[in-house]
Amino acid sequence: MADITCAPAAHHAYDTADRRALYRTIFERRDIRRDFLPDPIAPEVLSRVLLAAHHAPSVGFMQPWDFILLRDPAVRARVHALFARANAEAAMMFEGARRDSYRALKLEGIMEAPLNICVTCDRSRGGPVVLGRTHIPATDLFSSVCAVQNLWLAARAEGLGVGWVSILDNDALKAALGLPEAVVPVAYLCIGHVDQFRQRPELETAGWRKRLPLAGLVHLDGWGATGAEPELAERLSRDQAAGEDGRFLQDRLG
Ligand SMILES: Cc1cc2c(cc1C)N(C[C@H](O)[C@H](O)[C@H](O)COP(=O)(O)O)c1[nH]c(=O)[nH]c(=O)c1N2
């Protein structure tokens, strides 16, 4: 098949350098559980990253998030103990060799990172009826997750690694952090400067799971019809291959 040409950026699109910076941040963001440096995060950097989180979309502009900064090693040690307990339980949910592989994974950096941040969701913020949340109550949680993603990407651009730890009993975490009744923990994050950003997800290099082919996940007019637009399917495959080979930023932005 003939090569597919890239359409030039149009309308309100950013110029190539800005688009490259954005896609670079997306592709080079990693979940970080090791290689943290003890260096503190400068207040101006932390402020920018938190502001990026605060600019996330939210249902009904509810902004249900709060950010609990956890620096005290004693508090973090209590959270680490919760992780250790949940992680032992989690290992038992896998069978045989998979259990051994699971146990070999490093799945948190709670004590190594200089800062942990718990991103929460106040389920009562905005009152009992929130625009856009009337039929899908979980949209407040989705909104807090959007804040997490903004934080994660801004952190990468600032050279900070972020690791999400979800192997925790959320009720126990809520109690440990003294959260009010209506507030739930959404994401427990370990954040700090790092020695390196790996090119690929750790779970991929460890052989746990591979990135799925995107073309097989894009459906047309209802569930089931993947690959229904051959030109798009072809482009998705080529873009993904370029991403895997580290050629996307150079070759695929038009
Ligand atoms: C909701 C949620 C929860 C978790 C994660 C992510 C998300 C979105 N991830 C990170 C996850 O393993 C990682 O994102 C994927 O493996 C892909 O790797 P990159 O993020 O691309 O490096 C994660 N990682 C980990 O080591 N321990 C954990 O408990 C969790 N929990």
PDB file of C-alpha atoms and ligand atoms in Angstrom:
ATOM      1  CA  MET A   1       0.000   0.000   0.000  1.00  0.00           C
ATOM      2  CA  ALA A   2       1.214   3.527  -0.789  1.00  0.00           C
ATOM      3  CA  ASP A   3       2.580   5.500   2.130  1.00  0.00           C
ATOM      4  CA  ILE A   4       0.011   7.693   3.800  1.00  0.00           C
ATOM      5  CA  THR A   5       0.995  11.337   3.781  1.00  0.00           C
ATOM      6  CA  CYS A   6       0.504  13.439   6.880  1.00  0.00           C
ATOM      7  CA  ALA A   7      -1.929  16.316   6.607  1.00  0.00           C
ATOM      8  CA  PRO A   8      -0.368  19.638   7.588  1.00  0.00           C
ATOM      9  CA  ALA A   9      -1.506  21.209  10.835  1.00  0.00           C
ATOM     10  CA  ALA A  10      -4.555  23.350  10.209  1.00  0.00           C
ATOM     11  CA  HIS A  11      -7.039  25.723  11.826  1.00  0.00           C
ATOM     12  CA  HIS A  12      -6.189  26.265  15.488  1.00  0.00           C
ATOM     13  CA  ALA A  13      -3.547  23.559  15.664  1.00  0.00           C
ATOM     14  CA  TYR A  14      -0.271  24.404  17.405  1.00  0.00           C
ATOM     15  CA  ASP A  15       2.843  24.641  15.316  1.00  0.00           C
ATOM     16  CA  THR A  16       4.980  21.554  14.875  1.00  0.00           C
ATOM     17  CA  ALA A  17       7.390  22.343  17.712  1.00  0.00           C
ATOM     18  CA  ASP A  18       4.574  22.776  20.216  1.00  0.00           C
ATOM     19  CA  ARG A  19       2.769  19.658  19.039  1.00  0.00           C
ATOM     20  CA  ARG A  20       6.017  17.742  19.245  1.00  0.00           C
ATOM     21  CA  ALA A  21       6.500  18.898  22.843  1.00  0.00           C
ATOM     22  CA  LEU A  22       2.992  17.798  23.755  1.00  0.00           C
ATOM     23  CA  TYR A  23       3.232  14.349  22.164  1.00  0.00           C
ATOM     24  CA  ARG A  24       6.725  13.931  23.595  1.00  0.00           C
ATOM     25  CA  THR A  25       5.345  14.500  27.078  1.00  0.00           C
ATOM     26  CA  ILE A  26       2.599  11.969  26.467  1.00  0.00           C
ATOM     27  CA  PHE A  27       4.919   9.282  25.106  1.00  0.00           C
ATOM     28  CA  GLU A  28       7.721   9.849  27.597  1.00  0.00           C
ATOM     29  CA  ARG A  29       5.500   9.885  30.693  1.00  0.00           C
ATOM     30  CA  ARG A  30       6.178   6.750  32.705  1.00  0.00           C
ATOM     31  CA  ASP A  31       4.885   5.190  35.873  1.00  0.00           C
ATOM     32  CA  ILE A  32       7.899   5.465  38.182  1.00  0.00           C
ATOM     33  CA  ARG A  33       8.434   3.179  41.155  1.00  0.00           C
ATOM     34  CA  ARG A  34      12.241   3.280  41.418  1.00  0.00           C
ATOM     35  CA  ASP A  35      15.230   5.502  40.584  1.00  0.00           C
ATOM     36  CA  PHE A  36      13.923   8.389  42.728  1.00  0.00           C
ATOM     37  CA  LEU A  37      16.530  10.945  43.804  1.00  0.00           C
ATOM     38  CA  PRO A  38      16.338  12.478  47.289  1.00  0.00           C
ATOM     39  CA  ASP A  39      16.435  16.039  45.870  1.00  0.00           C
ATOM     40  CA  PRO A  40      13.475  18.123  47.021  1.00  0.00           C
ATOM     41  CA  ILE A  41      10.970  19.458  44.504  1.00  0.00           C
ATOM     42  CA  ALA A  42      11.305  23.240  44.193  1.00  0.00           C
ATOM     43  CA  PRO A  43       8.130  25.056  45.321  1.00  0.00           C
ATOM     44  CA  GLU A  44       7.770  26.838  41.983  1.00  0.00           C
ATOM     45  CA  VAL A  45       7.836  23.492  40.157  1.00  0.00           C
ATOM     46  CA  LEU A  46       5.360  21.883  42.541  1.00  0.00           C
ATOM     47  CA  SER A  47       3.105  24.907  42.199  1.00  0.00           C
ATOM     48  CA  ARG A  48       3.063  24.613  38.395  1.00  0.00           C
ATOM     49  CA  VAL A  49       2.341  20.908  38.489  1.00  0.00           C
ATOM     50  CA  LEU A  50      -0.535  21.362  40.944  1.00  0.00           C
ATOM     51  CA  LEU A  51      -1.929  24.223  38.866  1.00  0.00           C
ATOM     52  CA  ALA A  52      -1.875  21.943  35.807  1.00  0.00           C
ATOM     53  CA  ALA A  53      -3.882  19.411  37.809  1.00  0.00           C
ATOM     54  CA  HIS A  54      -6.333  22.126  38.867  1.00  0.00           C
ATOM     55  CA  HIS A  55      -6.960  22.944  35.183  1.00  0.00           C
ATOM     56  CA  ALA A  56      -8.314  19.489  34.455  1.00  0.00           C
ATOM     57  CA  PRO A  57     -11.829  19.146  33.088  1.00  0.00           C
ATOM     58  CA  SER A  58     -14.461  18.310  35.693  1.00  0.00           C
ATOM     59  CA  VAL A  59     -18.110  17.429  35.548  1.00  0.00           C
ATOM     60  CA  GLY A  60     -20.272  20.548  35.999  1.00  0.00           C
ATOM     61  CA  PHE A  61     -16.978  22.374  36.749  1.00  0.00           C
ATOM     62  CA  MET A  62     -17.220  20.612  40.094  1.00  0.00           C
ATOM     63  CA  GLN A  63     -13.415  20.553  40.721  1.00  0.00           C
ATOM     64  CA  PRO A  64     -13.880  17.782  43.289  1.00  0.00           C
ATOM     65  CA  TRP A  65     -10.161  17.319  43.916  1.00  0.00           C
ATOM     66  CA  ASP A  66      -7.878  18.141  46.825  1.00  0.00           C
ATOM     67  CA  PHE A  67      -4.161  17.387  46.968  1.00  0.00           C
ATOM     68  CA  ILE A  68      -2.723  16.065  50.214  1.00  0.00           C
ATOM     69  CA  LEU A  69       1.048  16.506  50.291  1.00  0.00           C
ATOM     70  CA  LEU A  70       2.730  13.785  52.318  1.00  0.00           C
ATOM     71  CA  ARG A  71       6.303  14.488  53.337  1.00  0.00           C
ATOM     72  CA  ASP A  72       6.488  13.051  56.858  1.00  0.00           C
ATOM     73  CA  PRO A  73       8.281   9.670  56.710  1.00  0.00           C
ATOM     74  CA  ALA A  74       6.204   8.436  59.649  1.00  0.00           C
ATOM     75  CA  VAL A  75       2.938   9.063  57.773  1.00  0.00           C
ATOM     76  CA  ARG A  76       4.354   7.491  54.624  1.00  0.00           C
ATOM     77  CA  ALA A  77       5.564   4.483  56.603  1.00  0.00           C
ATOM     78  CA  ARG A  78       1.973   3.911  57.739  1.00  0.00           C
ATOM     79  CA  VAL A  79       0.811   4.009  54.116  1.00  0.00           C
ATOM     80  CA  HIS A  80       3.650   1.679  53.144  1.00  0.00           C
ATOM     81  CA  ALA A  81       2.437  -0.800  55.750  1.00  0.00           C
ATOM     82  CA  LEU A  82      -1.020  -0.661  54.121  1.00  0.00           C
ATOM     83  CA  PHE A  83       0.608  -1.327  50.767  1.00  0.00           C
ATOM     84  CA  ALA A  84       2.585  -4.301  52.128  1.00  0.00           C
ATOM     85  CA  ARG A  85      -0.583  -5.880  53.473  1.00  0.00           C
ATOM     86  CA  ALA A  86      -2.621  -5.318  50.304  1.00  0.00           C
ATOM     87  CA  ASN A  87       0.267  -6.454  48.122  1.00  0.00           C
ATOM     88  CA  ALA A  88       0.557  -9.762  49.985  1.00  0.00           C
ATOM     89  CA  GLU A  89      -3.194 -10.276  49.480  1.00  0.00           C
ATOM     90  CA  ALA A  90      -2.902  -9.300  45.813  1.00  0.00           C
ATOM     91  CA  ALA A  91      -0.136 -11.843  45.174  1.00  0.00           C
ATOM     92  CA  MET A  92      -2.418 -14.624  46.390  1.00  0.00           C
ATOM     93  CA  MET A  93      -4.963 -13.697  43.701  1.00  0.00           C
ATOM     94  CA  PHE A  94      -2.580 -14.885  40.970  1.00  0.00           C
ATOM     95  CA  GLU A  95      -1.779 -18.544  40.324  1.00  0.00           C
ATOM     96  CA  GLY A  96       1.514 -20.397  39.932  1.00  0.00           C
ATOM     97  CA  ALA A  97       4.248 -18.742  37.859  1.00  0.00           C
ATOM     98  CA  ARG A  98       2.154 -15.590  37.502  1.00  0.00           C
ATOM     99  CA  ARG A  99       2.225 -15.233  41.297  1.00  0.00           C
ATOM    100  CA  ASP A 100       6.019 -15.503  41.284  1.00  0.00           C
ATOM    101  CA  SER A 101       6.237 -12.897  38.498  1.00  0.00           C
ATOM    102  CA  TYR A 102       3.916 -10.611  40.467  1.00  0.00           C
ATOM    103  CA  ARG A 103       6.049 -10.890  43.588  1.00  0.00           C
ATOM    104  CA  ALA A 104       9.145  -9.943  41.571  1.00  0.00           C
ATOM    105  CA  LEU A 105       7.594  -6.637  40.445  1.00  0.00           C
ATOM    106  CA  LYS A 106       8.328  -3.373  42.227  1.00  0.00           C
ATOM    107  CA  LEU A 107       4.969  -1.654  42.478  1.00  0.00           C
ATOM    108  CA  GLU A 108       5.532   1.424  44.646  1.00  0.00           C
ATOM    109  CA  GLY A 109       8.106   4.024  45.675  1.00  0.00           C
ATOM    110  CA  ILE A 110       6.370   5.325  48.797  1.00  0.00           C
ATOM    111  CA  MET A 111       9.450   5.707  50.983  1.00  0.00           C
ATOM    112  CA  GLU A 112      11.987   6.402  48.212  1.00  0.00           C
ATOM    113  CA  ALA A 113      10.158   9.350  46.645  1.00  0.00           C
ATOM    114  CA  PRO A 114      10.705  12.645  48.497  1.00  0.00           C
ATOM    115  CA  LEU A 115       7.008  13.480  48.227  1.00  0.00           C
ATOM    116  CA  ASN A 116       3.774  11.528  48.066  1.00  0.00           C
ATOM    117  CA  ILE A 117       0.508  13.166  46.997  1.00  0.00           C
ATOM    118  CA  CYS A 118      -2.939  11.779  47.618  1.00  0.00           C
ATOM    119  CA  VAL A 119      -5.446  13.165  45.110  1.00  0.00           C
ATOM    120  CA  THR A 120      -8.946  12.954  46.513  1.00  0.00           C
ATOM    121  CA  CYS A 121     -12.530  13.462  45.379  1.00  0.00           C
ATOM    122  CA  ASP A 122     -15.052  15.342  47.501  1.00  0.00           C
ATOM    123  CA  ARG A 123     -18.251  13.638  46.440  1.00  0.00           C
ATOM    124  CA  SER A 124     -20.382  16.352  48.024  1.00  0.00           C
ATOM    125  CA  ARG A 125     -18.726  19.353  46.370  1.00  0.00           C
ATOM    126  CA  GLY A 126     -21.168  21.394  44.320  1.00  0.00           C
ATOM    127  CA  GLY A 127     -24.208  20.142  46.251  1.00  0.00           C
ATOM    128  CA  PRO A 128     -26.558  17.201  45.736  1.00  0.00           C
ATOM    129  CA  VAL A 129     -27.288  17.856  42.036  1.00  0.00           C
ATOM    130  CA  VAL A 130     -24.326  18.559  39.781  1.00  0.00           C
ATOM    131  CA  LEU A 131     -24.712  19.433  36.111  1.00  0.00           C
ATOM    132  CA  GLY A 132     -23.602  16.461  34.021  1.00  0.00           C
ATOM    133  CA  ARG A 133     -23.480  14.084  36.995  1.00  0.00           C
ATOM    134  CA  THR A 134     -27.211  13.488  37.292  1.00  0.00           C
ATOM    135  CA  HIS A 135     -27.117  10.045  35.634  1.00  0.00           C
ATOM    136  CA  ILE A 136     -23.514   8.912  36.053  1.00  0.00           C
ATOM    137  CA  PRO A 137     -22.537   9.566  39.690  1.00  0.00           C
ATOM    138  CA  ALA A 138     -18.973   8.339  39.139  1.00  0.00           C
ATOM    139  CA  THR A 139     -18.213  11.323  36.892  1.00  0.00           C
ATOM    140  CA  ASP A 140     -16.855  13.148  39.949  1.00  0.00           C
ATOM    141  CA  LEU A 141     -14.270  10.373  40.341  1.00  0.00           C
ATOM    142  CA  PHE A 142     -13.504  10.535  36.617  1.00  0.00           C
ATOM    143  CA  SER A 143     -12.868  14.274  37.060  1.00  0.00           C
ATOM    144  CA  SER A 144     -10.313  13.700  39.806  1.00  0.00           C
ATOM    145  CA  VAL A 145      -8.604  11.148  37.556  1.00  0.00           C
ATOM    146  CA  CYS A 146      -8.367  13.833  34.855  1.00  0.00           C
ATOM    147  CA  ALA A 147      -6.554  15.998  37.425  1.00  0.00           C
ATOM    148  CA  VAL A 148      -4.173  13.122  38.094  1.00  0.00           C
ATOM    149  CA  GLN A 149      -3.362  12.801  34.412  1.00  0.00           C
ATOM    150  CA  ASN A 150      -2.704  16.546  34.060  1.00  0.00           C
ATOM    151  CA  LEU A 151      -0.423  16.373  37.093  1.00  0.00           C
ATOM    152  CA  TRP A 152       1.373  13.323  35.691  1.00  0.00           C
ATOM    153  CA  LEU A 153       2.039  14.964  32.313  1.00  0.00           C
ATOM    154  CA  ALA A 154       3.112  18.310  33.766  1.00  0.00           C
ATOM    155  CA  ALA A 155       5.414  16.470  36.142  1.00  0.00           C
ATOM    156  CA  ARG A 156       7.051  14.656  33.223  1.00  0.00           C
ATOM    157  CA  ALA A 157       7.636  17.946  31.424  1.00  0.00           C
ATOM    158  CA  GLU A 158       9.248  19.272  34.624  1.00  0.00           C
ATOM    159  CA  GLY A 159      11.500  16.206  34.851  1.00  0.00           C
ATOM    160  CA  LEU A 160       9.602  14.688  37.777  1.00  0.00           C
ATOM    161  CA  GLY A 161       8.671  11.028  37.942  1.00  0.00           C
ATOM    162  CA  VAL A 162       5.260   9.990  39.237  1.00  0.00           C
ATOM    163  CA  GLY A 163       4.137   6.525  40.289  1.00  0.00           C
ATOM    164  CA  TRP A 164       0.533   5.620  41.077  1.00  0.00           C
ATOM    165  CA  VAL A 165       0.015   3.163  43.931  1.00  0.00           C
ATOM    166  CA  SER A 166      -3.427   1.586  44.048  1.00  0.00           C
ATOM    167  CA  ILE A 167      -2.601  -1.594  45.944  1.00  0.00           C
ATOM    168  CA  LEU A 168      -4.102  -0.157  49.101  1.00  0.00           C
ATOM    169  CA  ASP A 169      -7.246  -0.642  51.138  1.00  0.00           C
ATOM    170  CA  ASN A 170      -8.939   2.670  50.327  1.00  0.00           C
ATOM    171  CA  ASP A 171     -10.935   2.784  53.590  1.00  0.00           C
ATOM    172  CA  ALA A 172      -7.769   2.242  55.611  1.00  0.00           C
ATOM    173  CA  LEU A 173      -6.011   4.940  53.561  1.00  0.00           C
ATOM    174  CA  LYS A 174      -8.903   7.312  54.129  1.00  0.00           C
ATOM    175  CA  ALA A 175      -8.663   6.752  57.887  1.00  0.00           C
ATOM    176  CA  ALA A 176      -4.854   7.065  57.901  1.00  0.00           C
ATOM    177  CA  LEU A 177      -5.064  10.462  56.210  1.00  0.00           C
ATOM    178  CA  GLY A 178      -8.017  11.709  58.259  1.00  0.00           C
ATOM    179  CA  LEU A 179     -10.263  12.372  55.267  1.00  0.00           C
ATOM    180  CA  PRO A 180     -13.769  13.713  55.964  1.00  0.00           C
ATOM    181  CA  GLU A 181     -16.733  11.412  55.363  1.00  0.00           C
ATOM    182  CA  ALA A 182     -17.570  12.690  51.861  1.00  0.00           C
ATOM    183  CA  VAL A 183     -13.968  12.670  50.622  1.00  0.00           C
ATOM    184  CA  VAL A 184     -12.427   9.557  49.058  1.00  0.00           C
ATOM    185  CA  PRO A 185      -8.858   8.872  47.993  1.00  0.00           C
ATOM    186  CA  VAL A 186      -8.633   8.615  44.203  1.00  0.00           C
ATOM    187  CA  ALA A 187      -4.908   8.317  43.568  1.00  0.00           C
ATOM    188  CA  TYR A 188      -1.917   7.801  45.808  1.00  0.00           C
ATOM    189  CA  LEU A 189       1.125   9.166  43.964  1.00  0.00           C
ATOM    190  CA  CYS A 190       4.856   8.990  44.613  1.00  0.00           C
ATOM    191  CA  ILE A 191       6.620  11.948  43.037  1.00  0.00           C
ATOM    192  CA  GLY A 192      10.180  13.214  42.745  1.00  0.00           C
ATOM    193  CA  HIS A 193      13.198  13.779  40.555  1.00  0.00           C
ATOM    194  CA  VAL A 194      14.530  10.575  39.085  1.00  0.00           C
ATOM    195  CA  ASP A 195      17.730   9.080  37.832  1.00  0.00           C
ATOM    196  CA  GLN A 196      16.135   8.042  34.552  1.00  0.00           C
ATOM    197  CA  PHE A 197      12.893   7.702  32.622  1.00  0.00           C
ATOM    198  CA  ARG A 198      12.671   4.316  30.995  1.00  0.00           C
ATOM    199  CA  GLN A 199      11.566   4.147  27.378  1.00  0.00           C
ATOM    200  CA  ARG A 200       8.912   1.506  27.923  1.00  0.00           C
ATOM    201  CA  PRO A 201       6.454   0.664  30.691  1.00  0.00           C
ATOM    202  CA  GLU A 202       8.055  -1.498  33.355  1.00  0.00           C
ATOM    203  CA  LEU A 203       5.245  -4.020  33.098  1.00  0.00           C
ATOM    204  CA  GLU A 204       6.094  -4.408  29.423  1.00  0.00           C
ATOM    205  CA  THR A 205       9.834  -4.941  29.920  1.00  0.00           C
ATOM    206  CA  ALA A 206       9.096  -7.332  32.773  1.00  0.00           C
ATOM    207  CA  GLY A 207       6.993  -9.401  30.335  1.00  0.00           C
ATOM    208  CA  TRP A 208       3.779  -8.870  32.308  1.00  0.00           C
ATOM    209  CA  ARG A 209       1.735  -7.365  29.483  1.00  0.00           C
ATOM    210  CA  LYS A 210       2.204  -5.773  26.059  1.00  0.00           C
ATOM    211  CA  ARG A 211       0.689  -2.635  24.566  1.00  0.00           C
ATOM    212  CA  LEU A 212      -2.374  -3.677  22.558  1.00  0.00           C
ATOM    213  CA  PRO A 213      -2.697  -2.842  18.849  1.00  0.00           C
ATOM    214  CA  LEU A 214      -4.750   0.359  18.787  1.00  0.00           C
ATOM    215  CA  ALA A 215      -6.405  -0.406  15.439  1.00  0.00           C
ATOM    216  CA  GLY A 216      -8.175  -3.365  17.052  1.00  0.00           C
ATOM    217  CA  LEU A 217      -9.659  -1.094  19.729  1.00  0.00           C
ATOM    218  CA  VAL A 218     -11.272   1.471  17.419  1.00  0.00           C
ATOM    219  CA  HIS A 219     -14.840   0.553  16.442  1.00  0.00           C
ATOM    220  CA  LEU A 220     -17.241   2.119  13.967  1.00  0.00           C
ATOM    221  CA  ASP A 221     -20.953   2.737  14.575  1.00  0.00           C
ATOM    222  CA  GLY A 222     -21.201   0.356  17.527  1.00  0.00           C
ATOM    223  CA  TRP A 223     -19.210  -2.413  19.169  1.00  0.00           C
ATOM    224  CA  GLY A 224     -17.508  -4.928  16.933  1.00  0.00           C
ATOM    225  CA  ALA A 225     -16.626  -3.307  13.648  1.00  0.00           C
ATOM    226  CA  THR A 226     -12.892  -2.655  14.102  1.00  0.00           C
ATOM    227  CA  GLY A 227     -10.768  -1.865  11.073  1.00  0.00           C
ATOM    228  CA  ALA A 228     -13.883  -0.708   9.222  1.00  0.00           C
ATOM    229  CA  GLU A 229     -12.063   2.331   7.842  1.00  0.00           C
ATOM    230  CA  PRO A 230      -8.970   0.816   6.217  1.00  0.00           C
ATOM    231  CA  GLU A 231      -7.124   4.092   5.753  1.00  0.00           C
ATOM    232  CA  LEU A 232      -7.557   5.001   9.411  1.00  0.00           C
ATOM    233  CA  ALA A 233      -6.659   1.466  10.531  1.00  0.00           C
ATOM    234  CA  GLU A 234      -3.508   1.593   8.416  1.00  0.00           C
ATOM    235  CA  ARG A 235      -2.574   4.973   9.820  1.00  0.00           C
ATOM    236  CA  LEU A 236      -3.174   3.847  13.396  1.00  0.00           C
ATOM    237  CA  SER A 237      -0.888   0.872  12.852  1.00  0.00           C
ATOM    238  CA  ARG A 238       1.841   2.998  11.297  1.00  0.00           C
ATOM    239  CA  ASP A 239       1.604   5.685  13.972  1.00  0.00           C
ATOM    240  CA  GLN A 240       1.779   3.038  16.679  1.00  0.00           C
ATOM    241  CA  ALA A 241       4.759   1.339  15.044  1.00  0.00           C
ATOM    242  CA  ALA A 242       6.496   4.716  14.762  1.00  0.00           C
ATOM    243  CA  GLY A 243       5.763   5.340  18.449  1.00  0.00           C
ATOM    244  CA  GLU A 244       7.277   1.974  19.381  1.00  0.00           C
ATOM    245  CA  ASP A 245      10.416   2.676  17.323  1.00  0.00           C
ATOM    246  CA  GLY A 246      10.813   6.217  18.670  1.00  0.00           C
ATOM    247  CA  ARG A 247      10.120   7.703  15.219  1.00  0.00           C
ATOM    248  CA  PHE A 248       6.705   9.229  15.894  1.00  0.00           C
ATOM    249  CA  LEU A 249       7.840  12.750  16.816  1.00  0.00           C
ATOM    250  CA  GLN A 250      10.121  12.984  13.821  1.00  0.00           C
ATOM    251  CA  ASP A 251       8.054  11.210  11.170  1.00  0.00           C
ATOM    252  CA  ARG A 252       4.371  11.446  11.982  1.00  0.00           C
ATOM    253  CA  LEU A 253       3.552  15.040  12.924  1.00  0.00           C
ATOM    254  CA  GLY A 254       3.322  16.451   9.431  1.00  0.00           C
TER     255      GLY A 254
HETATM  256  C1  LIG B   1      -5.508   3.671  38.037  1.00  0.00           C
HETATM  257  C2  LIG B   1      -4.068   3.229  38.010  1.00  0.00           C
HETATM  258  C3  LIG B   1      -3.555   2.478  39.053  1.00  0.00           C
HETATM  259  C4  LIG B   1      -2.238   2.054  39.021  1.00  0.00           C
HETATM  260  C5  LIG B   1      -1.430   2.378  37.917  1.00  0.00           C
HETATM  261  C6  LIG B   1      -1.950   3.147  36.872  1.00  0.00           C
HETATM  262  C7  LIG B   1      -3.250   3.569  36.912  1.00  0.00           C
HETATM  263  C8  LIG B   1      -3.782   4.405  35.769  1.00  0.00           C
HETATM  264  N1  LIG B   1      -0.119   1.926  37.896  1.00  0.00           N
HETATM  265  C9  LIG B   1       0.746   2.250  36.751  1.00  0.00           C
HETATM  266  C10 LIG B   1       0.580   1.261  35.620  1.00  0.00           C
HETATM  267  O1  LIG B   1       1.161   0.024  35.951  1.00  0.00           O
HETATM  268  C11 LIG B   1       1.262   1.853  34.377  1.00  0.00           C
HETATM  269  O2  LIG B   1       0.601   3.037  34.044  1.00  0.00           O
HETATM  270  C12 LIG B   1       1.225   0.919  33.181  1.00  0.00           C
HETATM  271  O3  LIG B   1       1.967  -0.233  33.465  1.00  0.00           O
HETATM  272  C13 LIG B   1       1.785   1.570  31.919  1.00  0.00           C
HETATM  273  O4  LIG B   1       3.072   2.071  32.173  1.00  0.00           O
HETATM  274  P1  LIG B   1       3.431   3.608  31.981  1.00  0.00           P
HETATM  275  O5  LIG B   1       2.545   4.402  32.892  1.00  0.00           O
HETATM  276  O6  LIG B   1       3.169   3.946  30.544  1.00  0.00           O
HETATM  277  O7  LIG B   1       4.893   3.721  32.347  1.00  0.00           O
HETATM  278  C14 LIG B   1       0.420   1.272  38.988  1.00  0.00           C
HETATM  279  N2  LIG B   1       1.727   0.895  39.014  1.00  0.00           N
HETATM  280  C15 LIG B   1       2.253   0.265  40.087  1.00  0.00           C
HETATM  281  O8  LIG B   1       3.443  -0.066  40.090  1.00  0.00           O
HETATM  282  N3  LIG B   1       1.488   0.027  41.195  1.00  0.00           N
HETATM  283  C16 LIG B   1       0.190   0.347  41.236  1.00  0.00           C
HETATM  284  O9  LIG B   1      -0.470   0.112  42.250  1.00  0.00           O
HETATM  285  C17 LIG B   1      -0.386   0.992  40.108  1.00  0.00           C
HETATM  286  N4  LIG B   1      -1.707   1.349  40.081  1.00  0.00           N
END
